[in-house]
PDB file of C-alpha atoms in Angstrom:
ATOM      1  CA  MET A   1     -20.428  27.423  -1.700  1.00 63.00           C
ATOM      2  CA  SER A   2     -18.144  27.002  -4.679  1.00 89.00           C
ATOM      3  CA  ARG A   3     -17.746  23.830  -6.703  1.00 92.00           C
ATOM      4  CA  ILE A   4     -14.190  23.481  -5.376  1.00 93.00           C
ATOM      5  CA  TRP A   5     -15.082  23.542  -1.695  1.00 94.00           C
ATOM      6  CA  VAL A   6     -18.020  21.183  -2.189  1.00 95.00           C
ATOM      7  CA  ALA A   7     -15.566  18.763  -3.832  1.00 95.00           C
ATOM      8  CA  ILE A   8     -12.991  19.156  -1.057  1.00 94.00           C
ATOM      9  CA  ILE A   9     -15.424  18.647   1.788  1.00 94.00           C
ATOM     10  CA  LEU A  10     -17.232  15.682   0.207  1.00 95.00           C
ATOM     11  CA  SER A  11     -13.905  14.037  -0.720  1.00 94.00           C
ATOM     12  CA  GLY A  12     -12.750  14.610   2.843  1.00 91.00           C
ATOM     13  CA  ILE A  13     -15.855  13.020   4.317  1.00 91.00           C
ATOM     14  CA  GLY A  14     -15.635  10.040   1.964  1.00 91.00           C
ATOM     15  CA  THR A  15     -11.935   9.551   2.643  1.00 89.00           C
ATOM     16  CA  TYR A  16     -12.398   9.807   6.390  1.00 86.00           C
ATOM     17  CA  ALA A  17     -15.238   7.292   6.278  1.00 85.00           C
ATOM     18  CA  MET A  18     -13.127   4.782   4.372  1.00 86.00           C
ATOM     19  CA  ARG A  19     -10.213   5.158   6.766  1.00 81.00           C
ATOM     20  CA  ALA A  20     -12.453   4.843   9.781  1.00 79.00           C
ATOM     21  CA  SER A  21     -14.518   1.978   8.379  1.00 80.00           C
ATOM     22  CA  PHE A  22     -12.843  -0.994  10.016  1.00 78.00           C
ATOM     23  CA  LEU A  23     -11.077   0.850  12.806  1.00 74.00           C
ATOM     24  CA  VAL A  24     -14.484   1.653  14.266  1.00 72.00           C
ATOM     25  CA  PHE A  25     -15.047  -2.050  14.788  1.00 73.00           C
ATOM     26  CA  ALA A  26     -11.493  -2.761  15.910  1.00 67.00           C
ATOM     27  CA  HIS A  27     -12.529  -3.505  19.484  1.00 68.00           C
ATOM     28  CA  ARG A  28     -14.574  -6.458  18.223  1.00 68.00           C
ATOM     29  CA  LEU A  29     -11.671  -7.928  16.314  1.00 66.00           C
ATOM     30  CA  ALA A  30     -10.394 -10.007  19.226  1.00 65.00           C
ATOM     31  CA  ASP A  31     -12.493 -12.948  18.069  1.00 70.00           C
ATOM     32  CA  VAL A  32     -12.158 -12.686  14.313  1.00 74.00           C
ATOM     33  CA  PRO A  33     -12.405 -16.042  12.545  1.00 79.00           C
ATOM     34  CA  LEU A  34      -9.066 -17.492  11.455  1.00 81.00           C
ATOM     35  CA  GLY A  35     -10.057 -17.327   7.800  1.00 83.00           C
ATOM     36  CA  VAL A  36     -10.679 -13.582   8.051  1.00 82.00           C
ATOM     37  CA  GLN A  37      -7.409 -13.057   9.925  1.00 82.00           C
ATOM     38  CA  ARG A  38      -5.693 -14.846   7.086  1.00 84.00           C
ATOM     39  CA  LEU A  39      -7.255 -12.438   4.574  1.00 86.00           C
ATOM     40  CA  LEU A  40      -6.225  -9.431   6.670  1.00 84.00           C
ATOM     41  CA  ARG A  41      -2.611 -10.617   6.737  1.00 85.00           C
ATOM     42  CA  GLN A  42      -2.441 -10.509   2.920  1.00 87.00           C
ATOM     43  CA  ILE A  43      -3.498  -6.878   2.654  1.00 87.00           C
ATOM     44  CA  PRO A  44      -0.154  -5.100   3.210  1.00 86.00           C
ATOM     45  CA  PRO A  45       1.887  -7.058   0.649  1.00 87.00           C
ATOM     46  CA  ALA A  46      -0.952  -7.229  -1.888  1.00 88.00           C
ATOM     47  CA  ALA A  47      -1.885  -3.541  -1.694  1.00 86.00           C
ATOM     48  CA  LEU A  48       1.729  -2.346  -1.680  1.00 85.00           C
ATOM     49  CA  ALA A  49       2.581  -4.494  -4.676  1.00 88.00           C
ATOM     50  CA  ALA A  50      -0.509  -3.264  -6.528  1.00 87.00           C
ATOM     51  CA  ILE A  51       0.762   0.289  -6.096  1.00 85.00           C
ATOM     52  CA  VAL A  52       4.445  -0.365  -6.697  1.00 87.00           C
ATOM     53  CA  VAL A  53       4.468  -2.772  -9.645  1.00 88.00           C
ATOM     54  CA  PRO A  54       2.611  -0.523 -12.134  1.00 87.00           C
ATOM     55  CA  ALA A  55       4.767   2.423 -11.035  1.00 86.00           C
ATOM     56  CA  LEU A  56       7.915   0.431 -11.815  1.00 88.00           C
ATOM     57  CA  PHE A  57       6.785  -1.341 -14.988  1.00 87.00           C
ATOM     58  CA  ARG A  58       4.869   1.450 -16.702  1.00 85.00           C
ATOM     59  CA  PRO A  59       5.817   4.837 -15.256  1.00 82.00           C
ATOM     60  CA  GLU A  60       4.863   6.645 -18.476  1.00 81.00           C
ATOM     61  CA  GLY A  61       1.598   4.777 -18.966  1.00 78.00           C
ATOM     62  CA  SER A  62       2.827   1.939 -21.172  1.00 81.00           C
ATOM     63  CA  LEU A  63       4.780  -1.181 -20.349  1.00 81.00           C
ATOM     64  CA  ASP A  64       8.499  -0.375 -20.501  1.00 83.00           C
ATOM     65  CA  LEU A  65      11.295  -2.214 -18.729  1.00 83.00           C
ATOM     66  CA  TRP A  66      14.202  -0.270 -20.220  1.00 86.00           C
ATOM     67  CA  GLN A  67      13.944   2.825 -18.056  1.00 89.00           C
ATOM     68  CA  PRO A  68      15.538   4.120 -14.830  1.00 89.00           C
ATOM     69  CA  ARG A  69      12.619   3.450 -12.504  1.00 90.00           C
ATOM     70  CA  PHE A  70      12.455  -0.256 -13.213  1.00 91.00           C
ATOM     71  CA  LEU A  71      16.210  -0.688 -12.893  1.00 92.00           C
ATOM     72  CA  ALA A  72      16.302   1.374  -9.704  1.00 92.00           C
ATOM     73  CA  GLY A  73      13.364  -0.589  -8.303  1.00 91.00           C
ATOM     74  CA  VAL A  74      15.071  -3.916  -8.904  1.00 92.00           C
ATOM     75  CA  VAL A  75      18.294  -2.784  -7.251  1.00 94.00           C
ATOM     76  CA  ALA A  76      16.416  -1.119  -4.372  1.00 92.00           C
ATOM     77  CA  ALA A  77      14.416  -4.314  -3.802  1.00 90.00           C
ATOM     78  CA  LEU A  78      17.647  -6.309  -3.589  1.00 93.00           C
ATOM     79  CA  VAL A  79      19.145  -3.799  -1.143  1.00 94.00           C
ATOM     80  CA  ALA A  80      15.977  -3.891   0.985  1.00 90.00           C
ATOM     81  CA  TRP A  81      15.935  -7.670   0.985  1.00 89.00           C
ATOM     82  CA  LYS A  82      19.591  -8.029   1.960  1.00 92.00           C
ATOM     83  CA  THR A  83      19.967  -5.139   4.408  1.00 92.00           C
ATOM     84  CA  ARG A  84      16.380  -4.464   5.656  1.00 87.00           C
ATOM     85  CA  ASN A  85      17.543  -0.862   5.864  1.00 87.00           C
ATOM     86  CA  ILE A  86      14.901   1.594   4.649  1.00 84.00           C
ATOM     87  CA  ALA A  87      17.176   4.644   4.535  1.00 85.00           C
ATOM     88  CA  LEU A  88      19.815   2.814   2.504  1.00 90.00           C
ATOM     89  CA  THR A  89      17.140   1.429   0.168  1.00 89.00           C
ATOM     90  CA  LEU A  90      15.762   4.904  -0.474  1.00 88.00           C
ATOM     91  CA  ALA A  91      19.221   6.354  -1.044  1.00 90.00           C
ATOM     92  CA  VAL A  92      20.161   3.635  -3.532  1.00 93.00           C
ATOM     93  CA  GLY A  93      16.841   3.830  -5.406  1.00 91.00           C
ATOM     94  CA  ILE A  94      16.754   7.610  -5.652  1.00 89.00           C
ATOM     95  CA  GLY A  95      20.450   7.723  -6.492  1.00 93.00           C
ATOM     96  CA  ILE A  96      20.065   5.322  -9.416  1.00 94.00           C
ATOM     97  CA  VAL A  97      17.094   7.225 -10.856  1.00 91.00           C
ATOM     98  CA  MET A  98      18.936  10.530 -10.587  1.00 92.00           C
ATOM     99  CA  LEU A  99      22.122   9.096 -12.061  1.00 93.00           C
ATOM    100  CA  LEU A 100      20.363   7.449 -15.014  1.00 91.00           C
ATOM    101  CA  ASP A 101      18.223  10.515 -15.646  1.00 89.00           C
ATOM    102  CA  ALA A 102      21.365  12.663 -15.706  1.00 89.00           C
ATOM    103  CA  LEU A 103      23.146  10.426 -18.245  1.00 83.00           C
TER     104      LEU A 103
ATOM    105  CA  MET B   1       2.652  12.845  30.884  1.00 58.00           C
ATOM    106  CA  LEU B   2       3.606   9.786  28.922  1.00 68.00           C
ATOM    107  CA  THR B   3       4.357   6.544  30.649  1.00 76.00           C
ATOM    108  CA  SER B   4       7.790   5.126  29.912  1.00 81.00           C
ATOM    109  CA  THR B   5       6.227   2.369  27.767  1.00 81.00           C
ATOM    110  CA  ALA B   6       4.279   4.906  25.737  1.00 77.00           C
ATOM    111  CA  ARG B   7       7.387   7.020  25.294  1.00 85.00           C
ATOM    112  CA  ALA B   8       9.413   4.014  24.195  1.00 87.00           C
ATOM    113  CA  GLU B   9       6.710   3.085  21.673  1.00 81.00           C
ATOM    114  CA  LEU B  10       6.528   6.642  20.418  1.00 80.00           C
ATOM    115  CA  THR B  11      10.293   6.758  19.931  1.00 87.00           C
ATOM    116  CA  ALA B  12      10.314   3.386  18.188  1.00 87.00           C
ATOM    117  CA  GLY B  13       7.488   4.489  15.892  1.00 80.00           C
ATOM    118  CA  ALA B  14       9.157   7.783  15.051  1.00 83.00           C
ATOM    119  CA  ARG B  15      12.427   6.023  14.313  1.00 86.00           C
ATOM    120  CA  ALA B  16      10.689   3.482  12.070  1.00 82.00           C
ATOM    121  CA  VAL B  17       8.838   6.165  10.115  1.00 79.00           C
ATOM    122  CA  ALA B  18      11.679   8.707   9.831  1.00 84.00           C
ATOM    123  CA  PRO B  19      13.244   7.292   6.627  1.00 81.00           C
ATOM    124  CA  MET B  20       9.827   7.558   4.921  1.00 78.00           C
ATOM    125  CA  LEU B  21      10.025  11.336   5.174  1.00 80.00           C
ATOM    126  CA  VAL B  22      12.518  11.333   2.328  1.00 78.00           C
ATOM    127  CA  GLY B  23       9.647  10.241   0.094  1.00 76.00           C
ATOM    128  CA  VAL B  24       6.792  11.924   1.929  1.00 80.00           C
ATOM    129  CA  ILE B  25       8.128  15.470   1.883  1.00 85.00           C
ATOM    130  CA  PRO B  26       8.566  15.782  -1.913  1.00 83.00           C
ATOM    131  CA  PHE B  27       5.183  14.129  -2.482  1.00 84.00           C
ATOM    132  CA  GLY B  28       3.605  16.569  -0.040  1.00 85.00           C
ATOM    133  CA  LEU B  29       5.188  19.460  -1.929  1.00 89.00           C
ATOM    134  CA  VAL B  30       3.781  18.124  -5.205  1.00 88.00           C
ATOM    135  CA  ALA B  31       0.322  17.657  -3.692  1.00 88.00           C
ATOM    136  CA  GLY B  32       0.413  21.204  -2.383  1.00 88.00           C
ATOM    137  CA  ALA B  33       1.905  22.822  -5.470  1.00 90.00           C
ATOM    138  CA  THR B  34      -0.306  21.134  -8.084  1.00 89.00           C
ATOM    139  CA  PRO B  35      -3.596  22.916  -7.288  1.00 90.00           C
ATOM    140  CA  ALA B  36      -1.756  26.208  -6.872  1.00 87.00           C
ATOM    141  CA  THR B  37      -0.064  25.959 -10.271  1.00 88.00           C
ATOM    142  CA  THR B  38      -3.170  24.784 -12.162  1.00 88.00           C
ATOM    143  CA  GLY B  39      -5.037  27.964 -11.354  1.00 87.00           C
ATOM    144  CA  LEU B  40      -7.122  26.605  -8.493  1.00 89.00           C
ATOM    145  CA  GLY B  41      -5.162  28.671  -6.005  1.00 87.00           C
ATOM    146  CA  GLY B  42      -3.405  28.132  -2.723  1.00 88.00           C
ATOM    147  CA  GLY B  43      -6.648  27.907  -0.774  1.00 90.00           C
ATOM    148  CA  THR B  44      -7.536  24.732  -2.678  1.00 91.00           C
ATOM    149  CA  SER B  45      -4.116  23.291  -1.842  1.00 90.00           C
ATOM    150  CA  ILE B  46      -4.624  23.926   1.847  1.00 89.00           C
ATOM    151  CA  GLY B  47      -8.199  22.653   1.775  1.00 91.00           C
ATOM    152  CA  LEU B  48      -7.267  19.391   0.030  1.00 90.00           C
ATOM    153  CA  SER B  49      -4.197  18.830   2.188  1.00 88.00           C
ATOM    154  CA  THR B  50      -5.972  19.393   5.488  1.00 87.00           C
ATOM    155  CA  ILE B  51      -9.437  17.983   4.774  1.00 88.00           C
ATOM    156  CA  VAL B  52      -8.791  15.123   2.329  1.00 88.00           C
ATOM    157  CA  PHE B  53      -5.193  14.401   3.443  1.00 86.00           C
ATOM    158  CA  ALA B  54      -4.444  11.574   0.990  1.00 85.00           C
ATOM    159  CA  GLY B  55      -1.853  12.518  -1.637  1.00 80.00           C
ATOM    160  CA  ALA B  56      -2.792  10.652  -4.806  1.00 85.00           C
ATOM    161  CA  SER B  57      -6.482  11.451  -4.438  1.00 89.00           C
ATOM    162  CA  GLN B  58      -5.691  15.134  -3.918  1.00 90.00           C
ATOM    163  CA  LEU B  59      -3.885  15.183  -7.264  1.00 90.00           C
ATOM    164  CA  ALA B  60      -6.799  13.431  -8.989  1.00 91.00           C
ATOM    165  CA  ALA B  61      -9.374  15.801  -7.495  1.00 93.00           C
ATOM    166  CA  ALA B  62      -7.243  18.835  -8.412  1.00 93.00           C
ATOM    167  CA  ASP B  63      -6.872  17.500 -11.980  1.00 91.00           C
ATOM    168  CA  ALA B  64     -10.614  17.054 -12.339  1.00 92.00           C
ATOM    169  CA  LEU B  65     -11.375  20.508 -10.936  1.00 93.00           C
ATOM    170  CA  ALA B  66      -8.696  22.224 -13.026  1.00 92.00           C
ATOM    171  CA  ASP B  67     -10.156  20.604 -16.170  1.00 91.00           C
ATOM    172  CA  GLY B  68     -13.467  22.253 -15.329  1.00 91.00           C
ATOM    173  CA  GLY B  69     -15.087  19.060 -14.038  1.00 90.00           C
ATOM    174  CA  SER B  70     -17.987  19.219 -11.609  1.00 93.00           C
ATOM    175  CA  ALA B  71     -17.593  18.687  -7.872  1.00 94.00           C
ATOM    176  CA  LEU B  72     -19.159  15.241  -8.333  1.00 94.00           C
ATOM    177  CA  VAL B  73     -16.495  14.169 -10.849  1.00 94.00           C
ATOM    178  CA  ALA B  74     -13.724  15.315  -8.499  1.00 94.00           C
ATOM    179  CA  VAL B  75     -15.277  13.520  -5.520  1.00 95.00           C
ATOM    180  CA  ILE B  76     -15.682  10.298  -7.504  1.00 93.00           C
ATOM    181  CA  ALA B  77     -12.059  10.474  -8.685  1.00 92.00           C
ATOM    182  CA  ALA B  78     -10.749  11.056  -5.156  1.00 92.00           C
ATOM    183  CA  CYS B  79     -12.930   8.427  -3.507  1.00 91.00           C
ATOM    184  CA  THR B  80     -12.159   5.798  -6.166  1.00 91.00           C
ATOM    185  CA  ILE B  81      -8.445   6.178  -5.481  1.00 87.00           C
ATOM    186  CA  ASN B  82      -9.087   6.077  -1.756  1.00 86.00           C
ATOM    187  CA  LEU B  83     -11.062   2.828  -1.890  1.00 87.00           C
ATOM    188  CA  ARG B  84      -7.766   1.164  -0.998  1.00 83.00           C
ATOM    189  CA  LEU B  85      -8.014   2.866   2.393  1.00 84.00           C
ATOM    190  CA  LEU B  86     -10.803   0.395   3.194  1.00 85.00           C
ATOM    191  CA  LEU B  87      -8.227  -2.368   2.887  1.00 84.00           C
ATOM    192  CA  TYR B  88      -5.650  -0.536   4.989  1.00 80.00           C
ATOM    193  CA  SER B  89      -8.273   0.121   7.587  1.00 77.00           C
ATOM    194  CA  ALA B  90      -9.152  -3.559   7.714  1.00 81.00           C
ATOM    195  CA  SER B  91      -5.541  -4.679   7.954  1.00 78.00           C
ATOM    196  CA  LEU B  92      -4.712  -2.116  10.628  1.00 71.00           C
ATOM    197  CA  ALA B  93      -7.827  -2.566  12.692  1.00 72.00           C
ATOM    198  CA  PRO B  94      -6.321  -5.385  14.786  1.00 71.00           C
ATOM    199  CA  HIS B  95      -3.442  -3.077  15.713  1.00 66.00           C
ATOM    200  CA  LEU B  96      -5.553   0.077  16.001  1.00 58.00           C
ATOM    201  CA  ALA B  97      -2.718   1.997  14.388  1.00 44.00           C
ATOM    202  CA  ALA B  98      -2.925   5.139  12.282  1.00 42.00           C
ATOM    203  CA  VAL B  99      -3.069   4.799   8.514  1.00 40.00           C
ATOM    204  CA  PRO B 100       0.474   4.551   7.180  1.00 43.00           C
ATOM    205  CA  LEU B 101       1.970   6.062   4.072  1.00 40.00           C
ATOM    206  CA  VAL B 102       2.871   3.528   1.486  1.00 42.00           C
ATOM    207  CA  PHE B 103       6.151   3.334  -0.337  1.00 38.00           C
ATOM    208  CA  LEU B 104       8.205   0.835  -2.187  1.00 36.00           C
ATOM    209  CA  VAL B 105      10.618   0.306   0.662  1.00 40.00           C
ATOM    210  CA  LEU B 106       7.831  -1.113   2.794  1.00 46.00           C
ATOM    211  CA  LEU B 107       7.076  -3.814   0.292  1.00 44.00           C
ATOM    212  CA  VAL B 108      10.060  -6.029   0.865  1.00 43.00           C
ATOM    213  CA  PRO B 109       9.930  -6.066   4.683  1.00 49.00           C
ATOM    214  CA  ALA B 110       6.221  -6.868   4.338  1.00 49.00           C
ATOM    215  CA  ILE B 111       7.106 -10.042   2.478  1.00 47.00           C
ATOM    216  CA  SER B 112       7.887 -12.140   5.510  1.00 50.00           C
ATOM    217  CA  SER B 113       6.555 -15.489   4.386  1.00 56.00           C
ATOM    218  CA  ARG B 114       5.767 -17.387   1.245  1.00 62.00           C
ATOM    219  CA  PRO B 115       2.042 -16.581   1.289  1.00 68.00           C
ATOM    220  CA  ALA B 116       2.916 -12.893   1.626  1.00 73.00           C
ATOM    221  CA  ALA B 117       5.211 -13.231  -1.371  1.00 73.00           C
ATOM    222  CA  VAL B 118       2.372 -14.843  -3.327  1.00 75.00           C
ATOM    223  CA  ALA B 119       0.057 -11.999  -2.284  1.00 76.00           C
ATOM    224  CA  ALA B 120       2.622  -9.424  -3.387  1.00 79.00           C
ATOM    225  CA  ILE B 121       3.419 -11.069  -6.717  1.00 77.00           C
ATOM    226  CA  VAL B 122      -0.197 -11.671  -7.681  1.00 79.00           C
ATOM    227  CA  GLY B 123      -1.267  -8.240  -6.408  1.00 79.00           C
ATOM    228  CA  GLY B 124       1.429  -6.526  -8.439  1.00 79.00           C
ATOM    229  CA  LEU B 125       0.722  -8.469 -11.609  1.00 80.00           C
ATOM    230  CA  VAL B 126      -3.049  -8.027 -11.421  1.00 83.00           C
ATOM    231  CA  ALA B 127      -2.586  -4.281 -10.890  1.00 82.00           C
ATOM    232  CA  LEU B 128      -0.210  -4.149 -13.839  1.00 81.00           C
ATOM    233  CA  PHE B 129      -2.641  -5.957 -16.141  1.00 77.00           C
ATOM    234  CA  ALA B 130      -5.577  -3.920 -14.834  1.00 81.00           C
ATOM    235  CA  ASP B 131      -3.665  -0.749 -15.678  1.00 78.00           C
ATOM    236  CA  GLU B 132      -2.799  -2.090 -19.127  1.00 76.00           C
ATOM    237  CA  ALA B 133      -6.465  -2.937 -19.647  1.00 76.00           C
ATOM    238  CA  GLY B 134      -7.460   0.619 -18.755  1.00 75.00           C
ATOM    239  CA  ALA B 135      -8.901   0.081 -15.287  1.00 72.00           C
ATOM    240  CA  GLY B 136      -7.619   3.519 -14.293  1.00 74.00           C
ATOM    241  CA  HIS B 137      -7.894   4.381 -10.637  1.00 76.00           C
ATOM    242  CA  LEU B 138      -9.399   0.975  -9.830  1.00 82.00           C
ATOM    243  CA  GLY B 139      -6.261  -0.930 -10.868  1.00 80.00           C
ATOM    244  CA  VAL B 140      -4.756  -0.752  -7.391  1.00 81.00           C
ATOM    245  CA  LEU B 141      -7.921  -2.093  -5.798  1.00 84.00           C
ATOM    246  CA  PHE B 142      -8.217  -4.987  -8.260  1.00 85.00           C
ATOM    247  CA  GLY B 143      -4.550  -5.819  -7.703  1.00 83.00           C
ATOM    248  CA  ALA B 144      -4.876  -5.733  -3.946  1.00 85.00           C
ATOM    249  CA  LEU B 145      -7.983  -7.927  -3.942  1.00 86.00           C
ATOM    250  CA  GLY B 146      -6.359 -10.426  -6.300  1.00 84.00           C
ATOM    251  CA  GLY B 147      -3.247 -10.522  -4.141  1.00 82.00           C
ATOM    252  CA  ILE B 148      -5.243 -10.990  -0.937  1.00 84.00           C
ATOM    253  CA  ALA B 149      -7.159 -13.928  -2.406  1.00 83.00           C
ATOM    254  CA  ALA B 150      -3.987 -15.542  -3.755  1.00 83.00           C
ATOM    255  CA  GLY B 151      -2.073 -15.046  -0.496  1.00 81.00           C
ATOM    256  CA  ALA B 152      -4.882 -16.457   1.625  1.00 83.00           C
ATOM    257  CA  PHE B 153      -5.170 -19.429  -0.721  1.00 81.00           C
ATOM    258  CA  ALA B 154      -1.415 -20.055  -0.546  1.00 82.00           C
ATOM    259  CA  GLU B 155      -1.412 -19.803   3.241  1.00 82.00           C
ATOM    260  CA  ALA B 156      -4.307 -22.246   3.541  1.00 83.00           C
ATOM    261  CA  ALA B 157      -2.551 -24.659   1.193  1.00 82.00           C
ATOM    262  CA  LEU B 158       0.666 -24.473   3.235  1.00 80.00           C
ATOM    263  CA  GLU B 159      -1.241 -25.100   6.446  1.00 81.00           C
ATOM    264  CA  ARG B 160      -2.968 -28.108   4.943  1.00 82.00           C
ATOM    265  CA  ARG B 161       0.368 -29.479   3.850  1.00 80.00           C
ATOM    266  CA  ALA B 162       1.912 -28.859   7.286  1.00 79.00           C
ATOM    267  CA  ALA B 163      -1.051 -30.560   8.974  1.00 80.00           C
ATOM    268  CA  ARG B 164      -0.697 -33.564   6.680  1.00 78.00           C
ATOM    269  CA  ASP B 165       3.028 -33.817   7.336  1.00 73.00           C
ATOM    270  CA  ASP B 166       2.456 -33.672  11.104  1.00 68.00           C
ATOM    271  CA  THR B 167      -0.102 -36.460  11.063  1.00 60.00           C
ATOM    272  CA  PRO B 168       1.501 -39.473  12.717  1.00 55.00           C
ATOM    273  CA  LEU B 169       2.268 -42.180  10.210  1.00 50.00           C
ATOM    274  CA  PRO B 170       0.470 -45.497  10.608  1.00 49.00           C
ATOM    275  CA  PRO B 171       2.430 -47.909  12.819  1.00 50.00           C
ATOM    276  CA  HIS B 172       5.377 -49.381  11.043  1.00 47.00           C
ATOM    277  CA  PRO B 173       4.721 -53.034  10.228  1.00 49.00           C
ATOM    278  CA  GLY B 174       8.056 -54.083  11.720  1.00 46.00           C
ATOM    279  CA  PRO B 175      11.782 -53.922  11.172  1.00 49.00           C
ATOM    280  CA  ALA B 176      12.765 -54.242   7.570  1.00 45.00           C
ATOM    281  CA  PRO B 177      14.422 -57.493   6.770  1.00 42.00           C
TER     282      PRO B 177
END
């Protein structure tokens, strides 16, 4: 088997295992200690921020705040906070990036 | 046949996810086009997209393979990026939901309380510094772990404060003069 297909299949197995890891034990999660529940609650905001913040602050691989993505992200965050409307947030964010890129 | 509750939940889920497609579709196109345009061929695109099925890691694996890296290098790159899926799995396990796609627009609704805001701020900053320090694919994981610890700490602190405030005060010595 070629190098490429070995890589694809092993990556697929590893990725599936990581996704399945905790879900496999989900049925036992009814009596999770409060401290662990507290940790689980932090995962969505922490993981999302860890993905989003570098993408906004250093899209080209070095810290740079004077660029369309950061400005669009700030405005989109405000729109999301005030309206809670995902479609509007996307439209505003994408629109600002496209507009500033075109200028 | 779906029960009416299941159908209502399905509709609600589809409606909630629909706006994400604006971001998902272009990213899917990129993930599919990258292997094809780097000389790996369309078969690699289809293999990665159906078997690995995790956008950023597909791009990393395709990069490694296109640069002539070994299968092991590509697998390590993909699996390092996908370590974050362990965290998603843990957070979703209580709901038994499918793994969601992650985009900026989800961040703000996820910040529903002060501890969550602490988790998001610390997670974002740690990831930013980790990237600056050259942590590469592990930056997201470091950021997430830092944010989780900070958020849990903040939540515990708030609960302690609330418990203290709810404690009945000692009996008042008497009406003030």
